[in-house]
């Protein structure tokens, strides 16, 4: 049974939702395949000018700085309960298109889930620039993929069409926010839902196959 996930590397609730889905799948007794699809929350951000997340929330999204900081602190506290280490003070907001291209490269080589997990950690915990090709190639190598092949794919613009197709499909599904999960091509789950909600959706999808 397939689980299609639309998410963005810079989305804190996507990181959380991915962890919650993972916990649900550990308790789900049937075989599943998870496929990740690109969604960009801020597609107009440049890829060559990393910015502080708080600055972006203030300047681009219009949040008062103190409010943005409080929101991030709440997310970080919730993340701790899932074993996630959010460090918003060092996170670098950039265009995530190339990170999504790397995800598709990894999918072709059987390591997409590992690479997506590494991308989340790179952004939220390690403070790495996930638009930098050398950084992305290092992350690919961290998961056992060929670094040189990953770097070549990034430099050549490979998988750009795949990213466009993901974004187009999200529009067709009327996805306006992420994370968004589609189970067995029929059942949608929006947001970082509790483990029990994911389990219920998984059970329903399986029983109705």
Protein backbone atom coordinates (compact mmCIF):
# COMPACT_ATOMS: atom_id res chain seq x y z
CA UNK A 1 0.00 0.00 0.00
CA UNK A 2 1.40 3.38 -0.98
CA UNK A 3 1.61 6.51 1.12
CA UNK A 4 2.27 9.68 -0.86
CA UNK A 5 3.60 12.61 1.16
CA UNK A 6 3.75 16.23 0.07
CA UNK A 7 6.13 18.20 2.26
CA UNK A 8 8.83 20.84 2.32
CA UNK A 9 12.25 20.58 3.92
CA UNK A 10 11.73 23.92 5.71
CA UNK A 11 8.30 22.99 7.11
CA UNK A 12 8.50 22.25 10.86
CA UNK A 13 5.16 20.46 10.87
CA UNK A 14 6.31 18.30 7.96
CA UNK A 15 9.25 17.08 10.06
CA UNK A 16 6.83 16.41 12.90
CA UNK A 17 4.24 14.74 10.68
CA UNK A 18 6.90 12.50 9.18
CA UNK A 19 7.94 11.34 12.66
CA UNK A 20 4.33 10.69 13.67
CA UNK A 21 3.67 8.75 10.48
CA UNK A 22 6.80 6.72 11.17
CA UNK A 23 5.53 5.80 14.63
CA UNK A 24 2.19 4.77 13.15
CA UNK A 25 3.85 2.60 10.51
CA UNK A 26 5.84 0.81 13.22
CA UNK A 27 2.50 -0.33 14.65
CA UNK A 28 0.81 -1.03 11.31
CA UNK A 29 1.11 -4.76 10.50
CA UNK A 30 0.97 -4.48 6.70
CA UNK A 31 3.58 -3.57 4.12
CA UNK A 32 3.64 0.01 2.87
CA UNK A 33 5.75 2.12 0.54
CA UNK A 34 6.21 5.83 1.28
CA UNK A 35 6.84 8.24 -1.59
CA UNK A 36 7.78 11.87 -1.00
CA UNK A 37 6.69 14.70 -3.27
CA UNK A 38 7.86 18.29 -3.54
CA UNK A 39 5.95 21.25 -2.16
CA UNK A 40 7.52 24.68 -1.69
CA UNK A 41 6.14 26.93 1.01
CA UNK A 42 8.32 29.82 -0.13
CA UNK A 43 9.28 29.22 -3.76
CA UNK A 44 10.46 32.80 -4.27
CA UNK A 45 13.30 32.57 -1.76
CA UNK A 46 16.73 32.77 -3.40
CA UNK A 47 19.02 29.75 -3.32
CA UNK A 48 22.20 31.80 -2.96
CA UNK A 49 21.31 34.01 0.02
CA UNK A 50 20.62 31.99 3.20
CA UNK A 51 18.64 33.96 5.76
CA UNK A 52 17.75 33.58 9.41
CA UNK A 53 14.35 31.93 9.82
CA UNK A 54 13.12 34.64 12.20
CA UNK A 55 14.10 37.33 9.71
CA UNK A 56 12.11 35.55 6.99
CA UNK A 57 9.03 35.11 9.17
CA UNK A 58 9.18 38.79 10.07
CA UNK A 59 9.97 40.27 6.65
CA UNK A 60 8.25 37.84 4.28
CA UNK A 61 5.33 36.56 6.36
CA UNK A 62 4.66 39.67 8.44
CA UNK A 63 4.88 38.06 11.87
CA UNK A 64 6.05 40.28 14.75
CA UNK A 65 9.48 38.99 15.73
CA UNK A 66 8.50 38.13 19.30
CA UNK A 67 5.45 36.24 18.11
CA UNK A 68 7.51 34.29 15.58
CA UNK A 69 10.06 33.40 18.25
CA UNK A 70 7.29 32.23 20.59
CA UNK A 71 5.76 30.10 17.85
CA UNK A 72 9.11 28.49 17.10
CA UNK A 73 9.67 27.78 20.79
CA UNK A 74 6.32 26.02 21.00
CA UNK A 75 7.15 23.89 17.96
CA UNK A 76 10.56 23.03 19.43
CA UNK A 77 8.96 21.90 22.70
CA UNK A 78 6.48 19.69 20.90
CA UNK A 79 9.27 18.34 18.73
CA UNK A 80 11.20 17.19 21.80
CA UNK A 81 8.37 14.81 22.67
CA UNK A 82 8.99 13.10 19.31
CA UNK A 83 12.76 13.07 19.65
CA UNK A 84 13.24 15.94 17.20
CA UNK A 85 15.78 18.68 17.86
CA UNK A 86 14.59 21.99 16.39
CA UNK A 87 17.20 24.76 16.46
CA UNK A 88 15.47 27.68 14.81
CA UNK A 89 18.20 30.11 15.85
CA UNK A 90 20.65 28.50 13.41
CA UNK A 91 18.26 27.29 10.68
CA UNK A 92 18.95 28.88 7.28
CA UNK A 93 15.95 29.68 5.11
CA UNK A 94 16.69 29.10 1.41
CA UNK A 95 14.97 27.95 -1.74
CA UNK A 96 14.35 24.22 -1.30
CA UNK A 97 13.91 23.23 -4.95
CA UNK A 98 17.33 21.57 -5.20
CA UNK A 99 16.70 19.67 -1.97
CA UNK A 100 13.56 18.27 -3.57
CA UNK A 101 15.57 17.34 -6.67
CA UNK A 102 17.95 15.41 -4.42
CA UNK A 103 14.94 13.61 -2.92
CA UNK A 104 13.98 12.42 -6.40
CA UNK A 105 17.56 11.36 -7.11
CA UNK A 106 17.43 9.32 -3.91
CA UNK A 107 14.08 7.80 -4.87
CA UNK A 108 15.59 6.51 -8.10
CA UNK A 109 18.34 4.86 -6.05
CA UNK A 110 16.11 3.38 -3.36
CA UNK A 111 17.02 5.74 -0.52
CA UNK A 112 14.40 8.50 -0.60
CA UNK A 113 13.13 8.07 2.96
CA UNK A 114 16.66 8.15 4.39
CA UNK A 115 17.54 11.25 2.39
CA UNK A 116 14.36 13.10 3.35
CA UNK A 117 15.02 12.37 7.02
CA UNK A 118 18.60 13.60 6.60
CA UNK A 119 17.39 16.78 4.89
CA UNK A 120 15.02 17.58 7.76
CA UNK A 121 17.80 17.10 10.30
CA UNK A 122 20.23 19.11 8.19
CA UNK A 123 17.86 22.06 8.10
CA UNK A 124 16.31 22.04 11.56
CA UNK A 125 19.15 20.68 13.69
CA UNK A 126 22.46 21.09 11.88
CA UNK A 127 21.92 24.59 10.49
CA UNK A 128 23.12 23.55 7.03
CA UNK A 129 22.41 25.31 3.77
CA UNK A 130 20.13 22.84 1.97
CA UNK A 131 20.38 24.81 -1.27
CA UNK A 132 24.14 24.35 -1.54
CA UNK A 133 25.01 21.56 -3.95
CA UNK A 134 28.11 20.44 -2.07
CA UNK A 135 26.13 20.24 1.17
CA UNK A 136 23.38 18.27 -0.56
CA UNK A 137 25.91 15.88 -2.07
CA UNK A 138 27.41 15.35 1.40
CA UNK A 139 23.94 14.55 2.74
CA UNK A 140 23.44 12.03 -0.04
CA UNK A 141 26.75 10.40 0.90
CA UNK A 142 25.67 10.33 4.55
CA UNK A 143 22.86 7.97 3.55
CA UNK A 144 25.11 5.72 1.47
CA UNK A 145 24.50 7.22 -1.96
CA UNK A 146 27.24 8.06 -4.44
CA UNK A 147 28.32 11.62 -3.68
CA UNK A 148 29.75 12.31 -7.13
CA UNK A 149 26.61 11.02 -8.87
CA UNK A 150 24.39 13.14 -6.63
CA UNK A 151 26.49 16.24 -7.28
CA UNK A 152 26.43 15.64 -11.03
CA UNK A 153 22.64 15.28 -10.99
CA UNK A 154 22.31 18.55 -9.06
CA UNK A 155 24.70 20.43 -11.33
CA UNK A 156 22.93 19.14 -14.46
CA UNK A 157 19.46 20.16 -13.29
CA UNK A 158 18.23 16.57 -13.20
CA UNK A 159 14.76 15.88 -11.74
CA UNK A 160 13.58 19.45 -12.26
CA UNK A 161 10.63 18.09 -14.25
CA UNK A 162 9.80 15.70 -11.41
CA UNK A 163 9.61 18.59 -8.95
CA UNK A 164 7.33 20.51 -11.33
CA UNK A 165 5.12 17.42 -11.66
CA UNK A 166 4.83 17.12 -7.87
CA UNK A 167 3.82 20.75 -7.50
CA UNK A 168 1.33 20.47 -10.35
CA UNK A 169 -0.22 17.37 -8.82
CA UNK A 170 -0.52 19.14 -5.46
CA UNK A 171 -2.48 21.90 -7.19
CA UNK A 172 -4.74 19.33 -8.83
CA UNK A 173 -5.39 17.79 -5.41
CA UNK A 174 -6.01 21.30 -4.04
CA UNK A 175 -3.26 20.92 -1.48
CA UNK A 176 -2.78 24.34 0.11
CA UNK A 177 -0.68 23.34 3.11
CA UNK A 178 1.75 20.64 4.12
CA UNK A 179 2.31 18.01 5.28
CA UNK A 180 -0.36 16.29 3.23
CA UNK A 181 -0.63 12.52 3.04
CA UNK A 182 -2.54 10.40 0.52
CA UNK A 183 -2.98 6.78 1.58
CA UNK A 184 -3.55 4.17 -1.13
CA UNK A 185 -4.36 6.93 -3.59
CA UNK A 186 -7.73 7.59 -1.93
CA UNK A 187 -7.54 8.80 1.67
CA UNK A 188 -6.13 12.20 2.53
CA UNK A 189 -4.65 13.20 5.88
CA UNK A 190 -3.67 16.83 6.40
CA UNK A 191 -1.20 18.09 8.99
CA UNK A 192 0.90 16.55 11.77
CA UNK A 193 -1.90 14.38 13.13
CA UNK A 194 -1.58 12.15 16.22
CA UNK A 195 -0.33 8.60 15.70
CA UNK A 196 -3.83 7.24 16.35
CA UNK A 197 -5.25 9.33 13.50
CA UNK A 198 -2.67 7.94 11.09
CA UNK A 199 -3.38 4.40 12.28
CA UNK A 200 -7.11 4.87 11.77
CA UNK A 201 -6.55 6.15 8.23
CA UNK A 202 -4.15 3.31 7.46
CA UNK A 203 -6.58 0.70 8.81
CA UNK A 204 -9.47 2.19 6.86
CA UNK A 205 -7.49 2.27 3.63
CA UNK A 206 -6.32 -1.31 4.08
CA UNK A 207 -9.75 -2.69 4.92
CA UNK A 208 -11.31 -0.97 1.89
CA UNK A 209 -8.77 -2.14 -0.67
